[in-house]
Amino acid sequence: MSEVPDMTDKKAEWLFLDFDGVICDSLEECFQSSWLVDHAPVLGEGMPPAAPPDAAYRAAFRACRPFVRSGEDYVVLHRLIAASEVPKSQAEFDEALARVGPEGLAKAKASLYAVRESLLARHRGLWLGWNPLYAGMAEALTRLAGKERARILSTKRPEFIAEILAHQGVAWPAERIIYSGKDRKLDIVGRMAGLESSVLIDDQVEHLDFKHPSCSCYAALWGYITLSAITESTPVLSLERALDLLRDFQSA
C-alpha cells in the first residue's frame, strides 16, 4: 500500500466522503441496532436490552465488519455468529447472504431501519451516543460545510447521517448527503462531477477504482478495512493525512 506523499489532489474540484468508517465510527450502533432486530424489534419506553457483552462475540462481529456492504448484512452477521457459523472471508459471507435471498434481506433491512427509527424516537441520546465521529472529523466537516462540491456519499440513509452530524454540532447541508442505495458509488460521482477532477475516500475497496481517469480514490486506513484487501500499490490515507487533504480542499 502506498500513502500519497503530497496532496496533489488538493486541486480536485469535487470531494466525496463515505460516512461509516470514514467520518463516523458506527460499529457500536450497528452492533446494537442490528442485534435488536431479532431480540427486541418493538421498543417501549424502558431501556432496550443490550447486545451480548461477550468479548469473543464482539470480536467476531468486529472481525467480520469489512464484509458488510449494507445495513441488512449486520442482521445476517449476528445470526451467523449466534449459530457459530462465523464467515472467514467475503466469499463465505456472500454465500450466506445468497442463502437468505433478496426477500429475506429486504425484510432484514426494513426491520433494522424500523429499530433505528424507534431508538431515535424513544432513546435518542443512547442511539446518538453509539455514533461518535473520528477525531478531527467534526472540525473538518464544519470547515467544509460551505464548499458546494464537498459531498457525503453513503449506503446509510441521509436522515440518520443528518441526525448524527447535528448531534455533533456539524451543520451540514442535507442536500449534500447522497444515498448510494444499490448504485455504484463511482457512477454517482460520475453523474455529479462528470469529467471534472474528484476525490473519493472510502473504507471499502470494492467502491474504489484506483485507475479511474478523473476520480482519485483512496482507501481509509482508520476505518474497517482489512489489510488483506489492499495491495502494495493501493493508494491509502491515514486519518492524519486525510484531514490534511480536507483542509487543502477547503482552502482551495
PDB file of C-alpha atoms in Angstrom:
ATOM      1  CA  MET A   1       0.000   0.000   0.000  1.00  0.00           C
ATOM      2  CA  SER A   2       1.212   3.498  -0.695  1.00  0.00           C
ATOM      3  CA  GLU A   3       0.206   6.598   1.199  1.00  0.00           C
ATOM      4  CA  VAL A   4       0.355   9.551  -1.157  1.00  0.00           C
ATOM      5  CA  PRO A   5       3.280  11.746  -0.014  1.00  0.00           C
ATOM      6  CA  ASP A   6       1.957  15.025  -1.329  1.00  0.00           C
ATOM      7  CA  MET A   7      -1.610  16.198  -1.538  1.00  0.00           C
ATOM      8  CA  THR A   8      -1.638  16.751  -5.274  1.00  0.00           C
ATOM      9  CA  ASP A   9      -5.392  16.200  -5.249  1.00  0.00           C
ATOM     10  CA  LYS A  10      -5.948  19.404  -3.268  1.00  0.00           C
ATOM     11  CA  LYS A  11      -6.842  20.976  -6.648  1.00  0.00           C
ATOM     12  CA  ALA A  12      -9.621  18.448  -7.201  1.00  0.00           C
ATOM     13  CA  GLU A  13     -12.907  20.105  -7.995  1.00  0.00           C
ATOM     14  CA  TRP A  14     -15.115  17.606  -6.146  1.00  0.00           C
ATOM     15  CA  LEU A  15     -14.756  15.724  -2.859  1.00  0.00           C
ATOM     16  CA  PHE A  16     -16.808  12.665  -1.868  1.00  0.00           C
ATOM     17  CA  LEU A  17     -16.579  11.108   1.599  1.00  0.00           C
ATOM     18  CA  ASP A  18     -18.028   7.831   2.771  1.00  0.00           C
ATOM     19  CA  PHE A  19     -19.716   8.062   6.186  1.00  0.00           C
ATOM     20  CA  ASP A  20     -19.413   4.812   8.184  1.00  0.00           C
ATOM     21  CA  GLY A  21     -15.738   4.004   8.646  1.00  0.00           C
ATOM     22  CA  VAL A  22     -14.551   7.352   7.267  1.00  0.00           C
ATOM     23  CA  ILE A  23     -16.446  10.085   9.114  1.00  0.00           C
ATOM     24  CA  CYS A  24     -18.225   8.072  11.802  1.00  0.00           C
ATOM     25  CA  ASP A  25     -17.186   5.081  13.908  1.00  0.00           C
ATOM     26  CA  SER A  26     -20.629   3.491  13.846  1.00  0.00           C
ATOM     27  CA  LEU A  27     -19.585  -0.024  14.823  1.00  0.00           C
ATOM     28  CA  GLU A  28     -21.352   0.083  18.211  1.00  0.00           C
ATOM     29  CA  GLU A  29     -24.574   1.407  16.715  1.00  0.00           C
ATOM     30  CA  CYS A  30     -24.589  -1.219  14.005  1.00  0.00           C
ATOM     31  CA  PHE A  31     -23.824  -3.925  16.577  1.00  0.00           C
ATOM     32  CA  GLN A  32     -26.588  -2.860  18.964  1.00  0.00           C
ATOM     33  CA  SER A  33     -29.312  -1.880  16.486  1.00  0.00           C
ATOM     34  CA  SER A  34     -28.975  -4.959  14.280  1.00  0.00           C
ATOM     35  CA  TRP A  35     -28.980  -7.249  17.339  1.00  0.00           C
ATOM     36  CA  LEU A  36     -32.293  -5.737  18.451  1.00  0.00           C
ATOM     37  CA  VAL A  37     -33.933  -6.771  15.167  1.00  0.00           C
ATOM     38  CA  ASP A  38     -34.221 -10.366  16.386  1.00  0.00           C
ATOM     39  CA  HIS A  39     -34.330  -9.723  20.129  1.00  0.00           C
ATOM     40  CA  ALA A  40     -36.455  -6.616  20.704  1.00  0.00           C
ATOM     41  CA  PRO A  41     -37.852  -5.336  17.397  1.00  0.00           C
ATOM     42  CA  VAL A  42     -40.610  -3.391  19.176  1.00  0.00           C
ATOM     43  CA  LEU A  43     -39.192  -0.953  21.714  1.00  0.00           C
ATOM     44  CA  GLY A  44     -41.030   0.577  24.615  1.00  0.00           C
ATOM     45  CA  GLU A  45     -40.052   3.477  26.813  1.00  0.00           C
ATOM     46  CA  GLY A  46     -37.795   1.380  29.065  1.00  0.00           C
ATOM     47  CA  MET A  47     -34.144   0.881  28.202  1.00  0.00           C
ATOM     48  CA  PRO A  48     -33.710  -1.583  25.326  1.00  0.00           C
ATOM     49  CA  PRO A  49     -31.823  -4.790  26.096  1.00  0.00           C
ATOM     50  CA  ALA A  50     -28.114  -4.532  25.365  1.00  0.00           C
ATOM     51  CA  ALA A  51     -26.449  -6.787  22.833  1.00  0.00           C
ATOM     52  CA  PRO A  52     -24.214  -9.580  24.169  1.00  0.00           C
ATOM     53  CA  PRO A  53     -21.250  -8.223  26.141  1.00  0.00           C
ATOM     54  CA  ASP A  54     -19.251 -11.388  25.463  1.00  0.00           C
ATOM     55  CA  ALA A  55     -15.808 -10.329  24.266  1.00  0.00           C
ATOM     56  CA  ALA A  56     -15.437 -13.204  21.792  1.00  0.00           C
ATOM     57  CA  TYR A  57     -18.833 -12.455  20.242  1.00  0.00           C
ATOM     58  CA  ARG A  58     -17.953  -8.788  19.835  1.00  0.00           C
ATOM     59  CA  ALA A  59     -14.533  -9.651  18.430  1.00  0.00           C
ATOM     60  CA  ALA A  60     -16.135 -11.892  15.808  1.00  0.00           C
ATOM     61  CA  PHE A  61     -18.544  -9.129  14.805  1.00  0.00           C
ATOM     62  CA  ARG A  62     -15.714  -6.613  14.519  1.00  0.00           C
ATOM     63  CA  ALA A  63     -13.564  -9.008  12.500  1.00  0.00           C
ATOM     64  CA  CYS A  64     -16.391  -9.521  10.005  1.00  0.00           C
ATOM     65  CA  ARG A  65     -17.286  -5.832   9.697  1.00  0.00           C
ATOM     66  CA  PRO A  66     -15.246  -5.422   6.473  1.00  0.00           C
ATOM     67  CA  PHE A  67     -17.556  -7.955   4.772  1.00  0.00           C
ATOM     68  CA  VAL A  68     -20.615  -5.745   5.334  1.00  0.00           C
ATOM     69  CA  ARG A  69     -21.908  -3.687   2.419  1.00  0.00           C
ATOM     70  CA  SER A  70     -25.332  -2.610   3.643  1.00  0.00           C
ATOM     71  CA  GLY A  71     -27.372  -2.481   6.835  1.00  0.00           C
ATOM     72  CA  GLU A  72     -29.204  -5.771   6.387  1.00  0.00           C
ATOM     73  CA  ASP A  73     -25.850  -7.542   6.345  1.00  0.00           C
ATOM     74  CA  TYR A  74     -25.397  -6.770  10.047  1.00  0.00           C
ATOM     75  CA  VAL A  75     -28.573  -8.661  10.899  1.00  0.00           C
ATOM     76  CA  VAL A  76     -27.359 -11.694   8.966  1.00  0.00           C
ATOM     77  CA  LEU A  77     -23.942 -11.434  10.606  1.00  0.00           C
ATOM     78  CA  HIS A  78     -25.488 -11.621  14.089  1.00  0.00           C
ATOM     79  CA  ARG A  79     -27.412 -14.725  13.089  1.00  0.00           C
ATOM     80  CA  LEU A  80     -24.292 -16.398  11.739  1.00  0.00           C
ATOM     81  CA  ILE A  81     -22.252 -15.650  14.864  1.00  0.00           C
ATOM     82  CA  ALA A  82     -25.063 -16.877  17.118  1.00  0.00           C
ATOM     83  CA  ALA A  83     -25.112 -20.133  15.135  1.00  0.00           C
ATOM     84  CA  SER A  84     -21.301 -20.464  15.391  1.00  0.00           C
ATOM     85  CA  GLU A  85     -21.016 -20.013  11.624  1.00  0.00           C
ATOM     86  CA  VAL A  86     -18.650 -17.043  11.591  1.00  0.00           C
ATOM     87  CA  PRO A  87     -17.625 -16.321   7.965  1.00  0.00           C
ATOM     88  CA  LYS A  88     -13.902 -16.405   7.312  1.00  0.00           C
ATOM     89  CA  SER A  89     -13.957 -14.476   4.035  1.00  0.00           C
ATOM     90  CA  GLN A  90     -16.038 -12.186   1.860  1.00  0.00           C
ATOM     91  CA  ALA A  91     -16.908 -15.165  -0.330  1.00  0.00           C
ATOM     92  CA  GLU A  92     -18.248 -17.133   2.650  1.00  0.00           C
ATOM     93  CA  PHE A  93     -20.305 -14.172   3.808  1.00  0.00           C
ATOM     94  CA  ASP A  94     -21.688 -13.561   0.320  1.00  0.00           C
ATOM     95  CA  GLU A  95     -22.738 -17.213   0.170  1.00  0.00           C
ATOM     96  CA  ALA A  96     -24.607 -16.757   3.445  1.00  0.00           C
ATOM     97  CA  LEU A  97     -26.335 -13.644   2.095  1.00  0.00           C
ATOM     98  CA  ALA A  98     -27.327 -15.557  -1.044  1.00  0.00           C
ATOM     99  CA  ARG A  99     -28.929 -18.247   1.114  1.00  0.00           C
ATOM    100  CA  VAL A 100     -31.022 -15.606   2.872  1.00  0.00           C
ATOM    101  CA  GLY A 101     -32.155 -14.332  -0.519  1.00  0.00           C
ATOM    102  CA  PRO A 102     -33.419 -10.936  -1.721  1.00  0.00           C
ATOM    103  CA  GLU A 103     -36.746 -11.158   0.109  1.00  0.00           C
ATOM    104  CA  GLY A 104     -35.132 -12.085   3.428  1.00  0.00           C
ATOM    105  CA  LEU A 105     -32.518  -9.360   3.069  1.00  0.00           C
ATOM    106  CA  ALA A 106     -35.159  -6.762   2.244  1.00  0.00           C
ATOM    107  CA  LYS A 107     -37.099  -7.787   5.349  1.00  0.00           C
ATOM    108  CA  ALA A 108     -33.938  -7.545   7.487  1.00  0.00           C
ATOM    109  CA  LYS A 109     -33.190  -4.088   6.098  1.00  0.00           C
ATOM    110  CA  ALA A 110     -36.707  -2.819   6.764  1.00  0.00           C
ATOM    111  CA  SER A 111     -36.587  -4.228  10.293  1.00  0.00           C
ATOM    112  CA  LEU A 112     -33.233  -2.591  11.001  1.00  0.00           C
ATOM    113  CA  TYR A 113     -34.462   0.814   9.908  1.00  0.00           C
ATOM    114  CA  ALA A 114     -37.617   0.368  11.994  1.00  0.00           C
ATOM    115  CA  VAL A 115     -35.440  -0.325  15.043  1.00  0.00           C
ATOM    116  CA  ARG A 116     -33.275   2.718  14.320  1.00  0.00           C
ATOM    117  CA  GLU A 117     -36.315   4.954  13.960  1.00  0.00           C
ATOM    118  CA  SER A 118     -37.715   3.596  17.210  1.00  0.00           C
ATOM    119  CA  LEU A 119     -34.411   4.170  19.010  1.00  0.00           C
ATOM    120  CA  LEU A 120     -34.246   7.747  17.741  1.00  0.00           C
ATOM    121  CA  ALA A 121     -37.808   8.380  18.877  1.00  0.00           C
ATOM    122  CA  ARG A 122     -37.589   6.741  22.306  1.00  0.00           C
ATOM    123  CA  HIS A 123     -33.880   6.570  23.189  1.00  0.00           C
ATOM    124  CA  ARG A 124     -32.385   9.389  21.181  1.00  0.00           C
ATOM    125  CA  GLY A 125     -29.377  10.110  23.391  1.00  0.00           C
ATOM    126  CA  LEU A 126     -28.445   6.446  23.630  1.00  0.00           C
ATOM    127  CA  TRP A 127     -28.557   5.907  19.871  1.00  0.00           C
ATOM    128  CA  LEU A 128     -26.647   9.072  19.046  1.00  0.00           C
ATOM    129  CA  GLY A 129     -24.016   8.157  21.621  1.00  0.00           C
ATOM    130  CA  TRP A 130     -23.333   4.953  19.704  1.00  0.00           C
ATOM    131  CA  ASN A 131     -22.195   7.043  16.704  1.00  0.00           C
ATOM    132  CA  PRO A 132     -19.030   9.022  17.581  1.00  0.00           C
ATOM    133  CA  LEU A 133     -17.146  10.819  14.821  1.00  0.00           C
ATOM    134  CA  TYR A 134     -13.485  10.077  14.278  1.00  0.00           C
ATOM    135  CA  ALA A 135     -11.088  12.592  15.836  1.00  0.00           C
ATOM    136  CA  GLY A 136     -10.923  15.793  13.817  1.00  0.00           C
ATOM    137  CA  MET A 137     -13.861  14.992  11.546  1.00  0.00           C
ATOM    138  CA  ALA A 138     -16.374  17.343  13.195  1.00  0.00           C
ATOM    139  CA  GLU A 139     -13.992  20.271  12.752  1.00  0.00           C
ATOM    140  CA  ALA A 140     -13.123  19.244   9.183  1.00  0.00           C
ATOM    141  CA  LEU A 141     -16.763  18.936   8.137  1.00  0.00           C
ATOM    142  CA  THR A 142     -17.627  22.266   9.742  1.00  0.00           C
ATOM    143  CA  ARG A 143     -14.955  23.903   7.612  1.00  0.00           C
ATOM    144  CA  LEU A 144     -16.181  22.086   4.504  1.00  0.00           C
ATOM    145  CA  ALA A 145     -19.867  22.854   5.061  1.00  0.00           C
ATOM    146  CA  GLY A 146     -19.651  25.889   2.802  1.00  0.00           C
ATOM    147  CA  LYS A 147     -17.966  24.040  -0.065  1.00  0.00           C
ATOM    148  CA  GLU A 148     -20.695  23.245  -2.569  1.00  0.00           C
ATOM    149  CA  ARG A 149     -18.752  20.425  -4.193  1.00  0.00           C
ATOM    150  CA  ALA A 150     -17.976  18.531  -0.998  1.00  0.00           C
ATOM    151  CA  ARG A 151     -20.432  15.653  -0.563  1.00  0.00           C
ATOM    152  CA  ILE A 152     -21.075  12.758   1.799  1.00  0.00           C
ATOM    153  CA  LEU A 153     -21.780   9.595  -0.211  1.00  0.00           C
ATOM    154  CA  SER A 154     -23.055   6.669   1.833  1.00  0.00           C
ATOM    155  CA  THR A 155     -25.111   3.485   1.873  1.00  0.00           C
ATOM    156  CA  LYS A 156     -26.712   4.822   5.098  1.00  0.00           C
ATOM    157  CA  ARG A 157     -29.956   6.755   4.742  1.00  0.00           C
ATOM    158  CA  PRO A 158     -29.364  10.529   4.811  1.00  0.00           C
ATOM    159  CA  GLU A 159     -31.781  11.281   7.643  1.00  0.00           C
ATOM    160  CA  PHE A 160     -29.720   9.188  10.077  1.00  0.00           C
ATOM    161  CA  ILE A 161     -26.490  10.838   8.947  1.00  0.00           C
ATOM    162  CA  ALA A 162     -28.078  14.259   9.394  1.00  0.00           C
ATOM    163  CA  GLU A 163     -29.148  13.369  12.949  1.00  0.00           C
ATOM    164  CA  ILE A 164     -25.649  12.194  13.874  1.00  0.00           C
ATOM    165  CA  LEU A 165     -23.935  15.257  12.419  1.00  0.00           C
ATOM    166  CA  ALA A 166     -26.372  17.656  14.083  1.00  0.00           C
ATOM    167  CA  HIS A 167     -25.746  15.928  17.420  1.00  0.00           C
ATOM    168  CA  GLN A 168     -22.018  16.536  16.886  1.00  0.00           C
ATOM    169  CA  GLY A 169     -22.627  20.219  16.150  1.00  0.00           C
ATOM    170  CA  VAL A 170     -21.967  19.908  12.408  1.00  0.00           C
ATOM    171  CA  ALA A 171     -24.361  21.965  10.266  1.00  0.00           C
ATOM    172  CA  TRP A 172     -24.008  20.030   7.029  1.00  0.00           C
ATOM    173  CA  PRO A 173     -26.466  20.800   4.174  1.00  0.00           C
ATOM    174  CA  ALA A 174     -28.954  17.941   3.833  1.00  0.00           C
ATOM    175  CA  GLU A 175     -28.911  18.130   0.036  1.00  0.00           C
ATOM    176  CA  ARG A 176     -25.212  17.247   0.070  1.00  0.00           C
ATOM    177  CA  ILE A 177     -25.741  13.903   1.818  1.00  0.00           C
ATOM    178  CA  ILE A 178     -26.113  11.415  -1.010  1.00  0.00           C
ATOM    179  CA  TYR A 179     -27.631   7.964  -0.535  1.00  0.00           C
ATOM    180  CA  SER A 180     -25.997   5.492  -2.900  1.00  0.00           C
ATOM    181  CA  GLY A 181     -28.571   2.730  -2.477  1.00  0.00           C
ATOM    182  CA  LYS A 182     -27.792  -0.027  -4.965  1.00  0.00           C
ATOM    183  CA  ASP A 183     -25.936   2.312  -7.331  1.00  0.00           C
ATOM    184  CA  ARG A 184     -22.195   2.061  -7.757  1.00  0.00           C
ATOM    185  CA  LYS A 185     -20.611   4.970  -5.905  1.00  0.00           C
ATOM    186  CA  LEU A 186     -18.292   5.877  -8.761  1.00  0.00           C
ATOM    187  CA  ASP A 187     -21.283   6.016 -11.106  1.00  0.00           C
ATOM    188  CA  ILE A 188     -22.824   8.596  -8.784  1.00  0.00           C
ATOM    189  CA  VAL A 189     -19.547  10.501  -8.712  1.00  0.00           C
ATOM    190  CA  GLY A 190     -19.528  10.461 -12.498  1.00  0.00           C
ATOM    191  CA  ARG A 191     -23.073  11.791 -12.744  1.00  0.00           C
ATOM    192  CA  MET A 192     -22.276  14.665 -10.387  1.00  0.00           C
ATOM    193  CA  ALA A 193     -18.709  15.549 -11.307  1.00  0.00           C
ATOM    194  CA  GLY A 194     -18.667  14.489 -14.935  1.00  0.00           C
ATOM    195  CA  LEU A 195     -15.097  14.595 -16.200  1.00  0.00           C
ATOM    196  CA  GLU A 196     -14.015  17.162 -13.628  1.00  0.00           C
ATOM    197  CA  SER A 197     -11.377  16.001 -11.173  1.00  0.00           C
ATOM    198  CA  SER A 198     -12.664  14.467  -7.965  1.00  0.00           C
ATOM    199  CA  VAL A 199     -11.583  12.573  -4.854  1.00  0.00           C
ATOM    200  CA  LEU A 200     -13.408   9.651  -3.234  1.00  0.00           C
ATOM    201  CA  ILE A 201     -12.377   8.376   0.197  1.00  0.00           C
ATOM    202  CA  ASP A 202     -13.958   5.095   1.296  1.00  0.00           C
ATOM    203  CA  ASP A 203     -13.071   2.193   3.581  1.00  0.00           C
ATOM    204  CA  GLN A 204     -14.353  -0.498   1.217  1.00  0.00           C
ATOM    205  CA  VAL A 205     -12.012  -1.253  -1.656  1.00  0.00           C
ATOM    206  CA  GLU A 206     -14.825  -2.525  -3.854  1.00  0.00           C
ATOM    207  CA  HIS A 207     -16.236   1.014  -4.045  1.00  0.00           C
ATOM    208  CA  LEU A 208     -12.927   2.314  -5.400  1.00  0.00           C
ATOM    209  CA  ASP A 209     -11.225   2.249  -8.791  1.00  0.00           C
ATOM    210  CA  PHE A 210      -7.568   3.137  -8.410  1.00  0.00           C
ATOM    211  CA  LYS A 211      -7.141   3.607 -12.168  1.00  0.00           C
ATOM    212  CA  HIS A 212     -10.152   5.870 -12.643  1.00  0.00           C
ATOM    213  CA  PRO A 213      -9.420   8.567 -15.256  1.00  0.00           C
ATOM    214  CA  SER A 214     -10.871  11.520 -13.331  1.00  0.00           C
ATOM    215  CA  CYS A 215     -11.522  10.391  -9.743  1.00  0.00           C
ATOM    216  CA  SER A 216      -8.621   9.836  -7.352  1.00  0.00           C
ATOM    217  CA  CYS A 217      -9.695   7.048  -4.992  1.00  0.00           C
ATOM    218  CA  TYR A 218      -8.203   6.442  -1.543  1.00  0.00           C
ATOM    219  CA  ALA A 219      -8.712   3.628   0.951  1.00  0.00           C
ATOM    220  CA  ALA A 220      -9.227   4.896   4.508  1.00  0.00           C
ATOM    221  CA  LEU A 221      -6.880   3.039   6.839  1.00  0.00           C
ATOM    222  CA  TRP A 222      -8.607   4.200  10.038  1.00  0.00           C
ATOM    223  CA  GLY A 223     -11.952   2.596   9.165  1.00  0.00           C
ATOM    224  CA  TYR A 224     -12.976  -1.028   8.932  1.00  0.00           C
ATOM    225  CA  ILE A 225     -10.810  -2.023   6.009  1.00  0.00           C
ATOM    226  CA  THR A 226      -8.630  -5.126   6.292  1.00  0.00           C
ATOM    227  CA  LEU A 227      -5.023  -5.021   5.159  1.00  0.00           C
ATOM    228  CA  SER A 228      -5.588  -8.152   3.081  1.00  0.00           C
ATOM    229  CA  ALA A 229      -7.982  -6.138   0.897  1.00  0.00           C
ATOM    230  CA  ILE A 230      -5.268  -3.794  -0.344  1.00  0.00           C
ATOM    231  CA  THR A 231      -2.022  -4.266  -2.224  1.00  0.00           C
ATOM    232  CA  GLU A 232       1.340  -2.523  -2.213  1.00  0.00           C
ATOM    233  CA  SER A 233       0.170  -0.201  -4.971  1.00  0.00           C
ATOM    234  CA  THR A 234      -3.155   0.742  -3.355  1.00  0.00           C
ATOM    235  CA  PRO A 235      -3.404   4.484  -2.598  1.00  0.00           C
ATOM    236  CA  VAL A 236      -4.279   4.753   1.089  1.00  0.00           C
ATOM    237  CA  LEU A 237      -4.668   7.516   3.638  1.00  0.00           C
ATOM    238  CA  SER A 238      -4.155   7.642   7.379  1.00  0.00           C
ATOM    239  CA  LEU A 239      -6.637   9.782   9.284  1.00  0.00           C
ATOM    240  CA  GLU A 240      -3.992  12.473   9.736  1.00  0.00           C
ATOM    241  CA  ARG A 241      -3.237  12.672   6.020  1.00  0.00           C
ATOM    242  CA  ALA A 242      -6.928  12.610   5.148  1.00  0.00           C
ATOM    243  CA  LEU A 243      -7.539  15.604   7.407  1.00  0.00           C
ATOM    244  CA  ASP A 244      -4.695  17.363   5.598  1.00  0.00           C
ATOM    245  CA  LEU A 245      -6.413  16.650   2.293  1.00  0.00           C
ATOM    246  CA  LEU A 246      -9.725  18.005   3.605  1.00  0.00           C
ATOM    247  CA  ARG A 247      -8.005  21.184   4.788  1.00  0.00           C
ATOM    248  CA  ASP A 248      -6.401  21.597   1.371  1.00  0.00           C
ATOM    249  CA  PHE A 249      -9.744  21.141  -0.366  1.00  0.00           C
ATOM    250  CA  GLN A 250     -11.411  23.646   1.947  1.00  0.00           C
ATOM    251  CA  SER A 251      -8.779  26.293   1.289  1.00  0.00           C
ATOM    252  CA  ALA A 252      -8.694  25.835  -2.486  1.00  0.00           C
TER     253      ALA A 252
END
